[in-house]
CSV table of C-alpha atoms in Angstrom, one decimal:
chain,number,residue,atom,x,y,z
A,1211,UNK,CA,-10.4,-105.8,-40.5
A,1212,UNK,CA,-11.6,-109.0,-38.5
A,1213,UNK,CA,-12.2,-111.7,-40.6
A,1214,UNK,CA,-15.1,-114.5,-39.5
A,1215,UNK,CA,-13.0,-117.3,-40.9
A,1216,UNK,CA,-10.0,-118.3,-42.5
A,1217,UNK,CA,-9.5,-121.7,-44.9
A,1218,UNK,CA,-6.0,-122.6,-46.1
A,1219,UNK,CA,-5.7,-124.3,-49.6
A,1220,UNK,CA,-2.2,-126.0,-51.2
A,1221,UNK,CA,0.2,-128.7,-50.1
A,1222,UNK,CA,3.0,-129.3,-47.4
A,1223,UNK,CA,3.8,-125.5,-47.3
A,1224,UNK,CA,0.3,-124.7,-46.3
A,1225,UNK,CA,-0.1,-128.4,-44.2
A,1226,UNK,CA,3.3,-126.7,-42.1
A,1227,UNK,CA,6.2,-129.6,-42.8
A,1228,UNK,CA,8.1,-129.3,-41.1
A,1229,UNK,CA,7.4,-127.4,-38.1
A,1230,UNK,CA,5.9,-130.0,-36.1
A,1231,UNK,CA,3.5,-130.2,-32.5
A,1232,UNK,CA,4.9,-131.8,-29.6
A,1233,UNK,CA,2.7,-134.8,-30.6
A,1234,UNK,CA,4.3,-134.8,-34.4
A,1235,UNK,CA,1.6,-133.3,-36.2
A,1236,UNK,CA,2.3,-130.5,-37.9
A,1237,UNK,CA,1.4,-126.9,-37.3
A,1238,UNK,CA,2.8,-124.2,-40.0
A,1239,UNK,CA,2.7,-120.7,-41.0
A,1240,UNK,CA,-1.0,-121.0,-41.4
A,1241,UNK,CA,-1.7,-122.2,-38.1
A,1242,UNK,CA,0.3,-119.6,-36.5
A,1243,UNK,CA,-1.6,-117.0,-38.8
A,1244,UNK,CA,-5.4,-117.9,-37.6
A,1245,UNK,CA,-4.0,-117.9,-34.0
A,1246,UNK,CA,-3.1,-114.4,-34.5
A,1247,UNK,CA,-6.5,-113.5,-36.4
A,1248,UNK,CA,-8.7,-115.3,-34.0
A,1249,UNK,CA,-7.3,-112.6,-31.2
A,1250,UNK,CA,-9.0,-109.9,-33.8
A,1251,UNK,CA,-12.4,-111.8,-34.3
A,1252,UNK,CA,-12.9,-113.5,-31.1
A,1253,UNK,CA,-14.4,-117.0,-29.7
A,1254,UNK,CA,-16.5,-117.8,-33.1
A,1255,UNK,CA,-13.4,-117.7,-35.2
A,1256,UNK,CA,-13.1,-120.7,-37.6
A,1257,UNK,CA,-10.2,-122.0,-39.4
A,1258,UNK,CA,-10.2,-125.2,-41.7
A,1259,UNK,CA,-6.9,-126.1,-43.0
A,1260,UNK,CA,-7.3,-128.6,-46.7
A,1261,UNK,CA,-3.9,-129.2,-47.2
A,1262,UNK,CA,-2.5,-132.0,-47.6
A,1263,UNK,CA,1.3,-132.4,-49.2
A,1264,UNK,CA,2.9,-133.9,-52.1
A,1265,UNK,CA,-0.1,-132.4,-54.2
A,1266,UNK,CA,-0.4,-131.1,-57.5
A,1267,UNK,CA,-2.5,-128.4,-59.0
A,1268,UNK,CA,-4.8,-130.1,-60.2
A,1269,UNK,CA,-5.7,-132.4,-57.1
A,1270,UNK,CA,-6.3,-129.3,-55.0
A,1271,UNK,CA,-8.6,-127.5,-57.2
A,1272,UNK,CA,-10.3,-131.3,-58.1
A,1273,UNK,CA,-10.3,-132.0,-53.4
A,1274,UNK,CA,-10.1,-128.5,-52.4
A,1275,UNK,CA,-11.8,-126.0,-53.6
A,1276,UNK,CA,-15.3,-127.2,-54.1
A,1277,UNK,CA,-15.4,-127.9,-49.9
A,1278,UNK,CA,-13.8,-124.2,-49.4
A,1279,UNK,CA,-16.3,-122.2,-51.2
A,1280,UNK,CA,-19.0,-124.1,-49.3
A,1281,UNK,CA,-17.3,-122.9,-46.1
A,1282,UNK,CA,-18.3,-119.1,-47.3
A,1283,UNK,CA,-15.2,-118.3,-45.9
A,1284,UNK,CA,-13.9,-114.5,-45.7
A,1285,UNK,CA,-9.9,-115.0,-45.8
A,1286,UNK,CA,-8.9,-118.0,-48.1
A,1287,UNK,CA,-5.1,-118.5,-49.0
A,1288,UNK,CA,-4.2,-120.3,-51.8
A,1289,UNK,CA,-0.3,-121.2,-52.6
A,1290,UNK,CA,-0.2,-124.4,-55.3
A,1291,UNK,CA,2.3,-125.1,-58.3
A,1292,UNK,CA,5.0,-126.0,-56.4
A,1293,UNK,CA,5.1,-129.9,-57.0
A,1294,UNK,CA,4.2,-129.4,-60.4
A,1295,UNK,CA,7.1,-127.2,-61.1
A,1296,UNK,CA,9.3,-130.1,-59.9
A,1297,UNK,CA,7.9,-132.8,-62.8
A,1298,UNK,CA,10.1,-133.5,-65.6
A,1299,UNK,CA,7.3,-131.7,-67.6
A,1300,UNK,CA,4.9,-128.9,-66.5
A,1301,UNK,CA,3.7,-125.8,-68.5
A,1302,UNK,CA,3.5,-123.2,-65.7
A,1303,UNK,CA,1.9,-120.6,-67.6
A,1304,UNK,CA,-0.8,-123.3,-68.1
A,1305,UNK,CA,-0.3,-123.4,-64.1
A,1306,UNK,CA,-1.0,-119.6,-63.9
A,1307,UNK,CA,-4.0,-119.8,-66.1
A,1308,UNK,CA,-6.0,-122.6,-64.0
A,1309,UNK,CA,-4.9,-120.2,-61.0
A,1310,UNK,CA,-6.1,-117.2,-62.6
A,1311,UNK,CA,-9.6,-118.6,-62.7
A,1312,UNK,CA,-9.7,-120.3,-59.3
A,1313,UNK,CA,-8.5,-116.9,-57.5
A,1314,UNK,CA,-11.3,-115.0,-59.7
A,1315,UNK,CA,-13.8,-117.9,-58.1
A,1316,UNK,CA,-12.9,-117.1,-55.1
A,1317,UNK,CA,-12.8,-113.4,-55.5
A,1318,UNK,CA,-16.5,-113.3,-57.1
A,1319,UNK,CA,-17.8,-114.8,-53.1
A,1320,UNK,CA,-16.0,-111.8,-51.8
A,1321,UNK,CA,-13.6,-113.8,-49.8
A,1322,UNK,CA,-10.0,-111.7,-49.3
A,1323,UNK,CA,-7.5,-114.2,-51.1
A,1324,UNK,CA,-3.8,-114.3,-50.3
A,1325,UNK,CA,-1.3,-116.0,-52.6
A,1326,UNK,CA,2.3,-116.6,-52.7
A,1327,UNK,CA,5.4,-116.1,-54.8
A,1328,UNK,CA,7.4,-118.7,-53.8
A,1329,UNK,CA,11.3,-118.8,-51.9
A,1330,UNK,CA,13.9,-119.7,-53.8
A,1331,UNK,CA,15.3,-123.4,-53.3
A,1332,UNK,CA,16.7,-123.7,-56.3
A,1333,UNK,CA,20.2,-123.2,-55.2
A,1334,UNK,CA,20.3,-126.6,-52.5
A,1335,UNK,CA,18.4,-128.3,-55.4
A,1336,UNK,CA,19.3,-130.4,-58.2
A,1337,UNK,CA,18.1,-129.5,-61.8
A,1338,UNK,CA,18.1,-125.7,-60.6
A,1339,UNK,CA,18.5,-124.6,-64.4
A,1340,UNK,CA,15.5,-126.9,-64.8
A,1341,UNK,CA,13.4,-126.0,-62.5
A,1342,UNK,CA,14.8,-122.6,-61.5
A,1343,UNK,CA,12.8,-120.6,-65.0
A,1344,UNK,CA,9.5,-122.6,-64.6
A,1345,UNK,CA,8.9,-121.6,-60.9
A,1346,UNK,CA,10.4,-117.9,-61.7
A,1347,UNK,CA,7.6,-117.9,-64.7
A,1348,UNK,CA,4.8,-119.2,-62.0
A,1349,UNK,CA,6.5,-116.9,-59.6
A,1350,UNK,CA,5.6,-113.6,-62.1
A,1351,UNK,CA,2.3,-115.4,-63.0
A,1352,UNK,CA,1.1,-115.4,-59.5
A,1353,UNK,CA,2.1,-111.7,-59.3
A,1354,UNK,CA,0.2,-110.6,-62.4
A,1355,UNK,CA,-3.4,-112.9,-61.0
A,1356,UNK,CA,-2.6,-111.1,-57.8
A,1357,UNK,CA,-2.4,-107.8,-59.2
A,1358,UNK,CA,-5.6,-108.8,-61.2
A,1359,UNK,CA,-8.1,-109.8,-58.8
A,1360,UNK,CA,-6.4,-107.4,-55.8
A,1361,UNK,CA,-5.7,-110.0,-53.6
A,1362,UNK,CA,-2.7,-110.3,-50.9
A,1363,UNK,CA,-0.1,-111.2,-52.1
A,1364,UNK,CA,3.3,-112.6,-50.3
A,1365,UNK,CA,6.3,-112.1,-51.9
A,1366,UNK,CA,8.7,-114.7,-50.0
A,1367,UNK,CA,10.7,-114.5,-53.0
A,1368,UNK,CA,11.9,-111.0,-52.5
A,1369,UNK,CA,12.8,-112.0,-48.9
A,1370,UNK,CA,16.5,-112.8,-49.3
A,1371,UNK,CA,16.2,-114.0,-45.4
A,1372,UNK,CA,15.1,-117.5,-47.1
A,1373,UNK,CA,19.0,-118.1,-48.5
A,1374,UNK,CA,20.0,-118.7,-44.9
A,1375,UNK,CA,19.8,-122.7,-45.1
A,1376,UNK,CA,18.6,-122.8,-41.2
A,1377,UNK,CA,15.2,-121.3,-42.9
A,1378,UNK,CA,14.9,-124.9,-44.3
A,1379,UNK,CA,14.3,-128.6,-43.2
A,1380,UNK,CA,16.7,-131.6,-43.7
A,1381,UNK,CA,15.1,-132.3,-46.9
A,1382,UNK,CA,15.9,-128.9,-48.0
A,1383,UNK,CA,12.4,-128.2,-49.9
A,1384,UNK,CA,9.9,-127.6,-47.1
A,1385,UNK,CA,10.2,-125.2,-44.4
A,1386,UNK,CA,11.7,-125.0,-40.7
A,1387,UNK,CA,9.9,-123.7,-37.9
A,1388,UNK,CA,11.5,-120.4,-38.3
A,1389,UNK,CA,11.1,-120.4,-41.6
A,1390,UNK,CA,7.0,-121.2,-41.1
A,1391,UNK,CA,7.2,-117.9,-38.3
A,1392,UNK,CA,8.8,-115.5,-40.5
A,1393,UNK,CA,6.0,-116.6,-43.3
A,1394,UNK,CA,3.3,-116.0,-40.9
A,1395,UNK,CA,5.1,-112.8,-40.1
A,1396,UNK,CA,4.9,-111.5,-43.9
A,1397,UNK,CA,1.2,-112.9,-43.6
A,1398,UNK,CA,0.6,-111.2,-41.1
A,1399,UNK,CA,1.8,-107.8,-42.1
A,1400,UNK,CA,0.1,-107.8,-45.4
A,1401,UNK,CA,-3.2,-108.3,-43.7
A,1402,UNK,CA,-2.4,-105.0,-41.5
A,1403,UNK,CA,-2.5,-107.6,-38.3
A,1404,UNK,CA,-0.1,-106.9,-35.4
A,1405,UNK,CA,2.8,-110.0,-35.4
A,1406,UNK,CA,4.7,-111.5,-32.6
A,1407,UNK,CA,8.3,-109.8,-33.5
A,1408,UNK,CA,10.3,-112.8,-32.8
A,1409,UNK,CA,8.5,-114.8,-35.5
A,1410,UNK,CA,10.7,-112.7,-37.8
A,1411,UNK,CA,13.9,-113.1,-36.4
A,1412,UNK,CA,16.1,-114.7,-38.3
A,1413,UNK,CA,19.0,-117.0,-37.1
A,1414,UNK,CA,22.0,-116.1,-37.9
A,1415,UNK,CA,23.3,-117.4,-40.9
A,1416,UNK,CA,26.1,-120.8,-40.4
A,1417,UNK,CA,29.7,-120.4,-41.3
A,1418,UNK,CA,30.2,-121.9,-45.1
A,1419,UNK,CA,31.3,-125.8,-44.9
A,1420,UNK,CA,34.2,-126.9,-45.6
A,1421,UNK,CA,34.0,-128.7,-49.4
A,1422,UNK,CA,34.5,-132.1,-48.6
A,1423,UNK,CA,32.5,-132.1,-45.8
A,1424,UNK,CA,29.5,-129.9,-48.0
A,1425,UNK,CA,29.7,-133.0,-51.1
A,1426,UNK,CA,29.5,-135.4,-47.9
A,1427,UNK,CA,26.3,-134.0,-46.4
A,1428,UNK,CA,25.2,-133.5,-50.0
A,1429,UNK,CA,25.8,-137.2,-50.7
A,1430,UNK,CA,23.8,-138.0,-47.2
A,1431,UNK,CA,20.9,-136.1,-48.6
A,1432,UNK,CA,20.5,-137.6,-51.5
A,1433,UNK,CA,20.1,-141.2,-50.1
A,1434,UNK,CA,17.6,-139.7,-47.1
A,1435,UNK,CA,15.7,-137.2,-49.0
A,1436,UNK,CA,16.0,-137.5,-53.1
A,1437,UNK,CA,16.4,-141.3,-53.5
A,1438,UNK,CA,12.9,-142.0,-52.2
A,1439,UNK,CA,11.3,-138.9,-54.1
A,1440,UNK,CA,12.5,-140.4,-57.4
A,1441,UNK,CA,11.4,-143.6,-56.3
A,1442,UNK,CA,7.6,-142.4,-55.1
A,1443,UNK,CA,7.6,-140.1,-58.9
A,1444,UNK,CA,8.9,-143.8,-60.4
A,1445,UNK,CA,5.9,-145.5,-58.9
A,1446,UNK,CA,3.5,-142.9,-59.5
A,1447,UNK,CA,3.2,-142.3,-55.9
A,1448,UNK,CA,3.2,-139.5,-53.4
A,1449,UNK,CA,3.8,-139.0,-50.4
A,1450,UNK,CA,0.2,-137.5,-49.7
A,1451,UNK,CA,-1.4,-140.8,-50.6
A,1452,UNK,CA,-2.9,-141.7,-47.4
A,1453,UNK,CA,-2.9,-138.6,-45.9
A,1454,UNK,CA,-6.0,-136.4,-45.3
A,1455,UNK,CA,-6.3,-132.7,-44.2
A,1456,UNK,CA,-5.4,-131.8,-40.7
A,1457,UNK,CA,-8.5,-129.5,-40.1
A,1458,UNK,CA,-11.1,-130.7,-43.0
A,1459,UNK,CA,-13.6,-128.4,-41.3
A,1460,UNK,CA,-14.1,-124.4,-40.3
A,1461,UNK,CA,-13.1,-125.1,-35.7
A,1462,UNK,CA,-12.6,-123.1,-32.9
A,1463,UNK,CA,-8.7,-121.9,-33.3
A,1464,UNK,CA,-6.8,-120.9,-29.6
A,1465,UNK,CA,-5.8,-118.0,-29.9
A,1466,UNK,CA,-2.2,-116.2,-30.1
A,1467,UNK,CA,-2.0,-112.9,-28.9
């Protein structure tokens, strides 16, 4: 099936940190999906990308959805929850319920919907015990709204390729570049789309670190990376304050074949 257009709804994992242009914008599994879809549909392909990180559910049904379903758009993914899931406190089968009816929105314009259960990043994360049960609960909520409303659904955390830490940034929460490929690859192949092969090669997995030298690097990210996301959640802050989305608007894609 050719789809006409394709918007992208959600937060850094849909905006693409941390896989990032020459020029230090960022590009992402969904870019590197509508390159692939605009080789199927041809020159009046459009792709609009909302995105913007450091949201939470709420913000991207209140900024997001309203200017998506105006776009009439045919393929609309939707992957959202994950911020919240990291809050001290979050109901996430309140998340799954405010999904539930966004995805039957969406659903009802007879747009094809893909969601996401999310890769597990609990183990390089502190407060896994925490955090670990509320995004397995949003995890099995997604899959029952996907089930529901028959949309696509992307199981990245059946994919046990995403334990390999080189599938991960610095920061350890958002992506690589081959972790962004091998997304788009899953993508891809739900939507019965041909994929580059190489986008889901994996590389292979480092040699385990030596302890001292594992608490050192684990003492290195906490100052870099955790220190100033307890600061921004002190503040009431985050880090998509004064950013907007990348592609706000359905445009021309190259495409990828």
């Amino acid at each position: 099936m050719a789809w006409k257009n394709f918007v992208a709804m959600g937060d850094s994992f849909t905006e693409g940190m941390d896989d990032s242009y020459p020029d230090g914008t960022y590009r992402g599994w969904a870019d590197l999906v509508a390159a692939r879809l605009a080789v199927e549909a041809g020159p009046d392909f459009g792709y609009a990308n909302l995105a913007v990180r450091g949201k939470l559910l709420d913000q991207i049904i209140g900024e997001q959805l309203e200017p998506a379903l105006a776009m009439q758009p045919s393929l609309v993914s939707l992957a959202a929850g994950g911020n919240d899931v990291l809050r001290r406190k979050v109901d996430p089968w309140a998340l799954v319920e405010k999904l539930d009816s966004v995805v039957g929105r969406m659903r009802a314009t007879g747009a094809d919907v893909i969601l996401f259960r999310f890769a597990d990043v609990t183990a390089v994360l502190p407060g896994q015990r925490i955090v670990g049960p509320r995004a397995a609960a949003l995890n099995d909520g997604v899959g029952q709204i996907a089930e529901r409303h028959g949309a696509h659904l992307i199981d990245l955390f059946a994919d046990k390729t995403f334990h390999n830490p080189l599938m991960w940034s610095a920061d350890r929460l958002h992506m690589s570049a081959a972790g962004h490929r091998r997304v788009a690859g899953h993508v891809l192949k739900a939507l019965g789309v041909g994929v580059k092969e190489e986008w889901l090669l994996v590389p292979p997995m480092p040699a385990p670190t030596p302890w001292l030298l594992a608490r050192g690097a684990d003492l290195r990210w906490a100052g870099q990376h955790l220190a100033p996301w307890i600061k921004r959640r002190l503040a009431g802050a985050s880090s998509g304050d004064a950013v907007t989305a990348k592609r706000p608007e359905l445009t021309p894609v190259k495409a990828i074949a």
